[in-house]
PDB file of C-alpha atoms in Angstrom:
ATOM      1  CA  MET A   1      -6.658  15.353 -34.319  1.00  0.00           C
ATOM      2  CA  THR A   2      -4.300  17.039 -31.896  1.00  0.00           C
ATOM      3  CA  GLU A   3      -1.306  14.929 -30.894  1.00  0.00           C
ATOM      4  CA  PHE A   4      -0.780  14.921 -27.129  1.00  0.00           C
ATOM      5  CA  GLY A   5       2.271  13.749 -25.227  1.00  0.00           C
ATOM      6  CA  PHE A   6       2.665  13.220 -21.479  1.00  0.00           C
ATOM      7  CA  THR A   7       5.789  12.955 -19.343  1.00  0.00           C
ATOM      8  CA  CYS A   8       6.155  12.700 -15.559  1.00  0.00           C
ATOM      9  CA  THR A   9       9.164  14.755 -14.462  1.00  0.00           C
ATOM     10  CA  GLY A  10       9.054  14.296 -10.681  1.00  0.00           C
ATOM     11  CA  VAL A  11       7.080  13.578  -7.534  1.00  0.00           C
ATOM     12  CA  ARG A  12       6.970  14.921  -4.006  1.00  0.00           C
ATOM     13  CA  ALA A  13       5.033  14.348  -0.805  1.00  0.00           C
ATOM     14  CA  ASP A  14       2.567  17.152  -0.058  1.00  0.00           C
ATOM     15  CA  GLN A  15       3.643  18.467   3.352  1.00  0.00           C
ATOM     16  CA  TYR A  16       0.449  20.485   3.885  1.00  0.00           C
ATOM     17  CA  ALA A  17      -2.203  17.917   2.922  1.00  0.00           C
ATOM     18  CA  ALA A  18      -4.619  16.655   5.573  1.00  0.00           C
ATOM     19  CA  GLY A  19      -3.927  13.050   4.549  1.00  0.00           C
ATOM     20  CA  PRO A  20      -1.177  11.176   2.704  1.00  0.00           C
ATOM     21  CA  THR A  21      -0.837  12.817  -0.712  1.00  0.00           C
ATOM     22  CA  LEU A  22       1.648  12.574  -3.566  1.00  0.00           C
ATOM     23  CA  VAL A  23       2.085  15.357  -6.132  1.00  0.00           C
ATOM     24  CA  PHE A  24       3.350  14.276  -9.556  1.00  0.00           C
ATOM     25  CA  ARG A  25       4.694  16.887 -11.954  1.00  0.00           C
ATOM     26  CA  LEU A  26       3.346  16.410 -15.478  1.00  0.00           C
ATOM     27  CA  ALA A  27       4.719  17.895 -18.692  1.00  0.00           C
ATOM     28  CA  ILE A  28       2.058  18.011 -21.433  1.00  0.00           C
ATOM     29  CA  THR A  29       2.727  18.734 -25.092  1.00  0.00           C
ATOM     30  CA  ALA A  30       0.292  19.293 -27.953  1.00  0.00           C
ATOM     31  CA  THR A  31       0.693  19.696 -31.700  1.00  0.00           C
ATOM     32  CA  GLU A  32       2.795  22.807 -32.340  1.00  0.00           C
ATOM     33  CA  GLN A  33       0.848  26.081 -32.419  1.00  0.00           C
ATOM     34  CA  THR A  34      -2.416  24.328 -31.475  1.00  0.00           C
ATOM     35  CA  ARG A  35      -4.441  26.363 -29.017  1.00  0.00           C
ATOM     36  CA  ILE A  36      -5.729  24.239 -26.112  1.00  0.00           C
ATOM     37  CA  HIS A  37      -8.514  26.075 -24.304  1.00  0.00           C
ATOM     38  CA  ALA A  38      -8.856  23.391 -21.623  1.00  0.00           C
ATOM     39  CA  LEU A  39      -8.100  19.746 -21.071  1.00  0.00           C
ATOM     40  CA  ALA A  40     -10.325  17.494 -18.954  1.00  0.00           C
ATOM     41  CA  LEU A  41      -7.904  14.716 -18.138  1.00  0.00           C
ATOM     42  CA  ARG A  42      -8.309  11.294 -16.552  1.00  0.00           C
ATOM     43  CA  CYS A  43      -5.240   9.478 -15.288  1.00  0.00           C
ATOM     44  CA  GLN A  44      -5.011   5.887 -14.147  1.00  0.00           C
ATOM     45  CA  ILE A  45      -1.790   4.952 -12.343  1.00  0.00           C
ATOM     46  CA  ARG A  46      -0.599   1.359 -12.126  1.00  0.00           C
ATOM     47  CA  ILE A  47       2.351  -0.269 -10.402  1.00  0.00           C
ATOM     48  CA  GLU A  48       4.318  -2.621 -12.640  1.00  0.00           C
ATOM     49  CA  PRO A  49       6.155  -4.871 -10.147  1.00  0.00           C
ATOM     50  CA  ALA A  50       7.855  -6.998 -12.825  1.00  0.00           C
ATOM     51  CA  ARG A  51      10.020  -4.009 -13.830  1.00  0.00           C
ATOM     52  CA  ARG A  52      12.349  -4.113 -10.792  1.00  0.00           C
ATOM     53  CA  GLY A  53      14.270  -6.579  -8.646  1.00  0.00           C
ATOM     54  CA  TYR A  54      13.668  -7.473  -4.989  1.00  0.00           C
ATOM     55  CA  GLY A  55      15.904  -8.446  -2.090  1.00  0.00           C
ATOM     56  CA  PRO A  56      15.192 -11.352   0.297  1.00  0.00           C
ATOM     57  CA  VAL A  57      13.459  -9.146   2.895  1.00  0.00           C
ATOM     58  CA  GLU A  58      11.309  -7.470   0.234  1.00  0.00           C
ATOM     59  CA  ALA A  59      10.407 -10.845  -1.282  1.00  0.00           C
ATOM     60  CA  GLU A  60       9.242 -12.057   2.128  1.00  0.00           C
ATOM     61  CA  GLY A  61       7.096  -8.938   2.563  1.00  0.00           C
ATOM     62  CA  LEU A  62       5.526  -9.462  -0.871  1.00  0.00           C
ATOM     63  CA  ALA A  63       4.694 -13.141  -0.342  1.00  0.00           C
ATOM     64  CA  ASP A  64       1.081 -12.355   0.592  1.00  0.00           C
ATOM     65  CA  LEU A  65       0.599 -10.494  -2.692  1.00  0.00           C
ATOM     66  CA  PHE A  66       2.540 -12.611  -5.181  1.00  0.00           C
ATOM     67  CA  GLY A  67       3.286 -15.902  -3.441  1.00  0.00           C
ATOM     68  CA  GLU A  68       6.678 -17.584  -3.402  1.00  0.00           C
ATOM     69  CA  ARG A  69       9.399 -16.176  -5.645  1.00  0.00           C
ATOM     70  CA  SER A  70       9.290 -19.328  -7.786  1.00  0.00           C
ATOM     71  CA  ARG A  71       5.745 -18.374  -8.880  1.00  0.00           C
ATOM     72  CA  TRP A  72       6.485 -14.739  -9.729  1.00  0.00           C
ATOM     73  CA  GLY A  73       6.651 -15.443 -13.441  1.00  0.00           C
ATOM     74  CA  ASN A  74       2.858 -15.858 -13.337  1.00  0.00           C
ATOM     75  CA  THR A  75       1.813 -13.770 -10.326  1.00  0.00           C
ATOM     76  CA  LEU A  76       3.855 -10.558 -10.693  1.00  0.00           C
ATOM     77  CA  LEU A  77       0.985  -8.698 -12.382  1.00  0.00           C
ATOM     78  CA  PRO A  78       0.216  -4.929 -12.456  1.00  0.00           C
ATOM     79  CA  VAL A  79      -1.353  -3.442  -9.323  1.00  0.00           C
ATOM     80  CA  GLN A  80      -3.872  -0.588  -9.425  1.00  0.00           C
ATOM     81  CA  PHE A  81      -2.479   2.431  -7.557  1.00  0.00           C
ATOM     82  CA  ALA A  82      -4.834   5.371  -8.200  1.00  0.00           C
ATOM     83  CA  GLN A  83      -7.310   6.945 -10.594  1.00  0.00           C
ATOM     84  CA  VAL A  84      -7.632  10.733 -10.571  1.00  0.00           C
ATOM     85  CA  THR A  85      -9.013  13.559 -12.696  1.00  0.00           C
ATOM     86  CA  LEU A  86      -7.378  16.865 -13.588  1.00  0.00           C
ATOM     87  CA  MET A  87      -8.501  20.075 -15.309  1.00  0.00           C
ATOM     88  CA  VAL A  88      -5.627  21.574 -17.280  1.00  0.00           C
ATOM     89  CA  PRO A  89      -6.002  25.309 -18.060  1.00  0.00           C
ATOM     90  CA  SER A  90      -5.389  26.945 -21.428  1.00  0.00           C
ATOM     91  CA  PHE A  91      -1.988  26.560 -23.106  1.00  0.00           C
ATOM     92  CA  THR A  92      -0.354  26.509 -26.516  1.00  0.00           C
ATOM     93  CA  GLY A  93       2.341  24.021 -27.415  1.00  0.00           C
ATOM     94  CA  SER A  94       3.271  22.730 -23.950  1.00  0.00           C
ATOM     95  CA  THR A  95       2.657  23.223 -20.251  1.00  0.00           C
ATOM     96  CA  GLU A  96       3.489  21.741 -16.855  1.00  0.00           C
ATOM     97  CA  ILE A  97       1.017  21.036 -14.070  1.00  0.00           C
ATOM     98  CA  ASP A  98       0.748  19.182 -10.751  1.00  0.00           C
ATOM     99  CA  LEU A  99      -1.227  15.950 -10.573  1.00  0.00           C
ATOM    100  CA  VAL A 100      -2.427  15.493  -6.982  1.00  0.00           C
ATOM    101  CA  VAL A 101      -2.915  11.865  -5.916  1.00  0.00           C
ATOM    102  CA  PRO A 102      -4.476  11.098  -2.500  1.00  0.00           C
ATOM    103  CA  CYS A 103      -3.033   7.897  -1.004  1.00  0.00           C
ATOM    104  CA  THR A 104      -3.889   5.467   1.758  1.00  0.00           C
ATOM    105  CA  TYR A 105      -1.957   3.482   4.353  1.00  0.00           C
ATOM    106  CA  ASP A 106      -4.644   0.816   4.556  1.00  0.00           C
ATOM    107  CA  MET A 107      -2.642  -2.404   4.406  1.00  0.00           C
ATOM    108  CA  ASP A 108      -5.648  -4.254   2.971  1.00  0.00           C
ATOM    109  CA  ILE A 109      -5.045  -2.250  -0.214  1.00  0.00           C
ATOM    110  CA  ALA A 110      -2.635  -4.073  -2.542  1.00  0.00           C
ATOM    111  CA  ALA A 111      -0.755  -0.913  -3.617  1.00  0.00           C
ATOM    112  CA  SER A 112      -0.084   0.107  -0.001  1.00  0.00           C
ATOM    113  CA  ARG A 113       1.114  -3.378   0.890  1.00  0.00           C
ATOM    114  CA  TYR A 114       3.405  -3.406  -2.131  1.00  0.00           C
ATOM    115  CA  LEU A 115       4.965  -0.009  -1.474  1.00  0.00           C
ATOM    116  CA  GLY A 116       5.233  -0.691   2.255  1.00  0.00           C
ATOM    117  CA  ALA A 117       7.254  -3.841   1.558  1.00  0.00           C
ATOM    118  CA  LEU A 118       9.936  -1.992  -0.449  1.00  0.00           C
ATOM    119  CA  GLU A 119      13.091  -1.024   1.407  1.00  0.00           C
ATOM    120  CA  ASP A 120      14.679   1.328  -1.139  1.00  0.00           C
ATOM    121  CA  GLY A 121      15.146   1.921  -4.841  1.00  0.00           C
ATOM    122  CA  GLU A 122      12.257   2.892  -7.113  1.00  0.00           C
ATOM    123  CA  ALA A 123       8.674   1.779  -7.695  1.00  0.00           C
ATOM    124  CA  PRO A 124       7.894   1.391 -11.433  1.00  0.00           C
ATOM    125  CA  LEU A 125       4.675   3.213 -12.348  1.00  0.00           C
ATOM    126  CA  LEU A 126       2.691   3.444 -15.560  1.00  0.00           C
ATOM    127  CA  MET A 127       0.350   6.405 -16.101  1.00  0.00           C
ATOM    128  CA  LEU A 128      -2.495   5.911 -18.574  1.00  0.00           C
ATOM    129  CA  PHE A 129      -4.241   9.042 -19.886  1.00  0.00           C
ATOM    130  CA  SER A 130      -7.577   9.764 -21.518  1.00  0.00           C
ATOM    131  CA  GLY A 131     -10.075  12.629 -21.514  1.00  0.00           C
ATOM    132  CA  THR A 132     -11.464  15.480 -23.566  1.00  0.00           C
ATOM    133  CA  ALA A 133      -9.654  18.421 -25.162  1.00  0.00           C
ATOM    134  CA  PHE A 134     -11.202  21.771 -26.134  1.00  0.00           C
ATOM    135  CA  THR A 135      -9.094  23.178 -28.969  1.00  0.00           C
ATOM    136  CA  GLY A 136      -9.180  25.721 -31.793  1.00  0.00           C
ATOM    137  CA  ALA A 137      -7.851  29.184 -32.678  1.00  0.00           C
ATOM    138  CA  GLY A 138     -11.264  30.751 -33.225  1.00  0.00           C
ATOM    139  CA  GLY A 139     -14.108  29.208 -31.280  1.00  0.00           C
ATOM    140  CA  PHE A 140     -13.336  25.688 -30.168  1.00  0.00           C
ATOM    141  CA  HIS A 141     -13.502  22.062 -31.180  1.00  0.00           C
ATOM    142  CA  VAL A 142     -14.087  19.114 -28.852  1.00  0.00           C
ATOM    143  CA  GLU A 143     -11.878  16.095 -29.420  1.00  0.00           C
ATOM    144  CA  PRO A 144     -10.828  13.092 -27.321  1.00  0.00           C
ATOM    145  CA  VAL A 145      -7.443  12.456 -25.809  1.00  0.00           C
ATOM    146  CA  PRO A 146      -6.402   9.131 -27.409  1.00  0.00           C
ATOM    147  CA  TRP A 147      -6.597   6.111 -25.105  1.00  0.00           C
ATOM    148  CA  ASP A 148      -3.046   5.035 -25.958  1.00  0.00           C
ATOM    149  CA  ARG A 149      -1.418   8.067 -24.294  1.00  0.00           C
ATOM    150  CA  GLU A 150       0.807   6.905 -21.410  1.00  0.00           C
ATOM    151  CA  ALA A 151       3.948   7.742 -19.449  1.00  0.00           C
ATOM    152  CA  SER A 152       6.307   5.564 -17.420  1.00  0.00           C
ATOM    153  CA  TYR A 153       7.863   6.849 -14.213  1.00  0.00           C
ATOM    154  CA  ARG A 154      10.076   5.302 -11.551  1.00  0.00           C
ATOM    155  CA  MET A 155       8.990   6.791  -8.234  1.00  0.00           C
ATOM    156  CA  PRO A 156      11.667   6.841  -5.510  1.00  0.00           C
ATOM    157  CA  VAL A 157      10.549   4.638  -2.613  1.00  0.00           C
ATOM    158  CA  ALA A 158      11.960   7.286  -0.249  1.00  0.00           C
ATOM    159  CA  VAL A 159       9.200   9.695  -1.335  1.00  0.00           C
ATOM    160  CA  TRP A 160       6.497   7.196  -0.332  1.00  0.00           C
ATOM    161  CA  GLN A 161       8.258   6.532   2.987  1.00  0.00           C
ATOM    162  CA  GLU A 162       8.560  10.270   3.664  1.00  0.00           C
ATOM    163  CA  MET A 163       4.835  10.757   3.017  1.00  0.00           C
ATOM    164  CA  ILE A 164       3.810   7.898   5.327  1.00  0.00           C
ATOM    165  CA  GLU A 165       6.201   8.980   8.080  1.00  0.00           C
ATOM    166  CA  GLN A 166       4.788  12.494   7.879  1.00  0.00           C
ATOM    167  CA  HIS A 167       1.241  11.319   8.681  1.00  0.00           C
ATOM    168  CA  PHE A 168       1.909   8.091  10.641  1.00  0.00           C
ATOM    169  CA  PRO A 169       5.316   8.594  12.326  1.00  0.00           C
ATOM    170  CA  GLY A 170       6.593   5.248  13.556  1.00  0.00           C
ATOM    171  CA  CYS A 171       3.094   3.735  13.337  1.00  0.00           C
ATOM    172  CA  GLY A 172       1.012   1.360  11.259  1.00  0.00           C
ATOM    173  CA  TRP A 173      -2.668   1.364  10.392  1.00  0.00           C
ATOM    174  CA  LEU A 174      -5.174  -1.423  11.014  1.00  0.00           C
ATOM    175  CA  ARG A 175      -8.769  -1.608   9.776  1.00  0.00           C
ATOM    176  CA  LEU A 176     -11.280  -3.573  11.881  1.00  0.00           C
ATOM    177  CA  PRO A 177     -15.004  -4.360  11.585  1.00  0.00           C
ATOM    178  CA  ARG A 178     -17.207  -2.023  13.620  1.00  0.00           C
ATOM    179  CA  ASP A 179     -18.425  -4.731  16.022  1.00  0.00           C
ATOM    180  CA  THR A 180     -14.841  -5.786  16.778  1.00  0.00           C
ATOM    181  CA  LEU A 181     -13.870  -2.160  17.361  1.00  0.00           C
ATOM    182  CA  ASP A 182     -16.858  -1.735  19.720  1.00  0.00           C
ATOM    183  CA  GLU A 183     -15.717  -4.753  21.747  1.00  0.00           C
ATOM    184  CA  LEU A 184     -12.190  -3.359  21.939  1.00  0.00           C
ATOM    185  CA  LEU A 185     -13.556   0.001  23.093  1.00  0.00           C
ATOM    186  CA  ALA A 186     -15.627  -1.720  25.785  1.00  0.00           C
ATOM    187  CA  TYR A 187     -12.561  -3.668  26.949  1.00  0.00           C
ATOM    188  CA  ARG A 188     -10.519  -0.474  27.029  1.00  0.00           C
ATOM    189  CA  SER A 189     -13.182   1.310  29.101  1.00  0.00           C
ATOM    190  CA  ARG A 190     -13.558  -1.575  31.593  1.00  0.00           C
ATOM    191  CA  HIS A 191      -9.831  -1.665  32.250  1.00  0.00           C
ATOM    192  CA  ALA A 192      -9.326   2.137  32.140  1.00  0.00           C
ATOM    193  CA  LEU A 193      -6.579   1.833  29.542  1.00  0.00           C
ATOM    194  CA  ALA A 194      -5.074   5.112  28.340  1.00  0.00           C
ATOM    195  CA  SER A 195      -4.605   4.312  24.620  1.00  0.00           C
ATOM    196  CA  TRP A 196      -5.272   1.795  21.877  1.00  0.00           C
ATOM    197  CA  GLU A 197      -1.649   0.708  22.113  1.00  0.00           C
ATOM    198  CA  ALA A 198      -2.133  -0.079  25.810  1.00  0.00           C
ATOM    199  CA  THR A 199      -5.347  -1.963  24.957  1.00  0.00           C
ATOM    200  CA  VAL A 200      -3.699  -4.198  22.373  1.00  0.00           C
ATOM    201  CA  ARG A 201      -0.668  -4.705  24.616  1.00  0.00           C
ATOM    202  CA  ALA A 202      -2.903  -5.817  27.501  1.00  0.00           C
ATOM    203  CA  LEU A 203      -4.636  -8.361  25.258  1.00  0.00           C
ATOM    204  CA  LEU A 204      -1.311  -9.660  23.966  1.00  0.00           C
ATOM    205  CA  ASP A 205       0.054  -9.988  27.488  1.00  0.00           C
ATOM    206  CA  ALA A 206      -3.095 -11.802  28.626  1.00  0.00           C
ATOM    207  CA  ALA A 207      -2.797 -14.211  25.697  1.00  0.00           C
ATOM    208  CA  ALA A 208       0.888 -14.803  26.444  1.00  0.00           C
ATOM    209  CA  VAL A 209       0.263 -16.013  30.014  1.00  0.00           C
ATOM    210  CA  PRO A 210      -1.672 -19.214  29.106  1.00  0.00           C
ATOM    211  CA  ALA A 211       0.802 -19.900  26.322  1.00  0.00           C
ATOM    212  CA  ALA A 212       3.722 -19.565  28.739  1.00  0.00           C
ATOM    213  CA  ALA A 213       1.952 -21.785  31.263  1.00  0.00           C
ATOM    214  CA  ALA A 214       1.361 -24.430  28.599  1.00  0.00           C
ATOM    215  CA  ASP A 215       5.010 -24.286  27.610  1.00  0.00           C
ATOM    216  CA  ALA A 216       6.089 -24.609  31.251  1.00  0.00           C
ATOM    217  CA  LYS A 217       3.799 -27.594  32.038  1.00  0.00           C
ATOM    218  CA  PRO A 218       5.872 -30.802  31.982  1.00  0.00           C
ATOM    219  CA  SER A 219       4.893 -33.653  29.742  1.00  0.00           C
ATOM    220  CA  PRO A 220       3.864 -37.045  31.258  1.00  0.00           C
ATOM    221  CA  GLN A 221       7.284 -38.437  30.356  1.00  0.00           C
ATOM    222  CA  GLU A 222       9.009 -35.535  32.121  1.00  0.00           C
ATOM    223  CA  ARG A 223       6.821 -35.979  35.214  1.00  0.00           C
ATOM    224  CA  PHE A 224       7.629 -39.666  35.252  1.00  0.00           C
ATOM    225  CA  ARG A 225      11.365 -39.030  35.039  1.00  0.00           C
ATOM    226  CA  ALA A 226      11.103 -36.412  37.775  1.00  0.00           C
ATOM    227  CA  GLY A 227       9.297 -38.850  40.086  1.00  0.00           C
ATOM    228  CA  ALA A 228       5.964 -37.040  39.859  1.00  0.00           C
ATOM    229  CA  LEU A 229       4.281 -40.322  38.848  1.00  0.00           C
ATOM    230  CA  PRO A 230       4.824 -43.399  41.057  1.00  0.00           C
ATOM    231  CA  PRO A 231       6.480 -46.267  39.218  1.00  0.00           C
ATOM    232  CA  ARG A 232       4.404 -49.375  38.648  1.00  0.00           C
ATOM    233  CA  THR A 233       5.386 -52.241  41.018  1.00  0.00           C
ATOM    234  CA  ALA A 234       6.794 -55.135  39.040  1.00  0.00           C
ATOM    235  CA  GLN A 235       7.788 -57.634  41.805  1.00  0.00           C
ATOM    236  CA  ARG A 236       5.450 -59.980  43.686  1.00  0.00           C
ATOM    237  CA  THR A 237       4.575 -59.287  47.294  1.00  0.00           C
ATOM    238  CA  VAL A 238       5.796 -62.204  49.373  1.00  0.00           C
ATOM    239  CA  ALA A 239       3.670 -63.051  52.371  1.00  0.00           C
ATOM    240  CA  PRO A 240       5.618 -63.468  55.600  1.00  0.00           C
TER     241      PRO A 240
END
């Protein structure tokens, strides 16, 4: 069996991708002098949140995922980040290759919510490898890549932030059911609103008016003190 080793040496945001994409640089080694004709590789990437510390603001942002900090001993479990495939061309001994990982800014996805909550530092990742290797000096043999092959990597949070800012500068992303989106579109058309931002702002402003009116309405005790309610007569009326 050929002994394979995997190391992640870096990561960058793909500036030319149509959507958010990270490119990890992989170094692959095989048993010395073993000819690798091709390598059909599968890579599962997990986030291991227990392997770093978090500030107060980050802890607040992660409350939806892991609960209160007092519970993190039980809830700070690995989070699935991505699963990708890669065809590695022929090499002998060692090689380096890019692993392209499409990403999402959907905040309903746990990995996106986790990475979006981090302010700085590094995100601890674990890469798990498997697949099929085609080896041999003359002809070829087919053998599996052992399931226990893995590599740890601490991805700079700044790389994730750069990637998101490249595709969604100063913006967030919200997923809605189709019927809700149709109602929003109808509301936008009726009111001739120029953008989705203007549509949401109009709805927020409309919702704020009744709330402000409710806050401004005096309570019965306040109306009584202000003379809005006539006091009850306590004395007898004496006939002349």
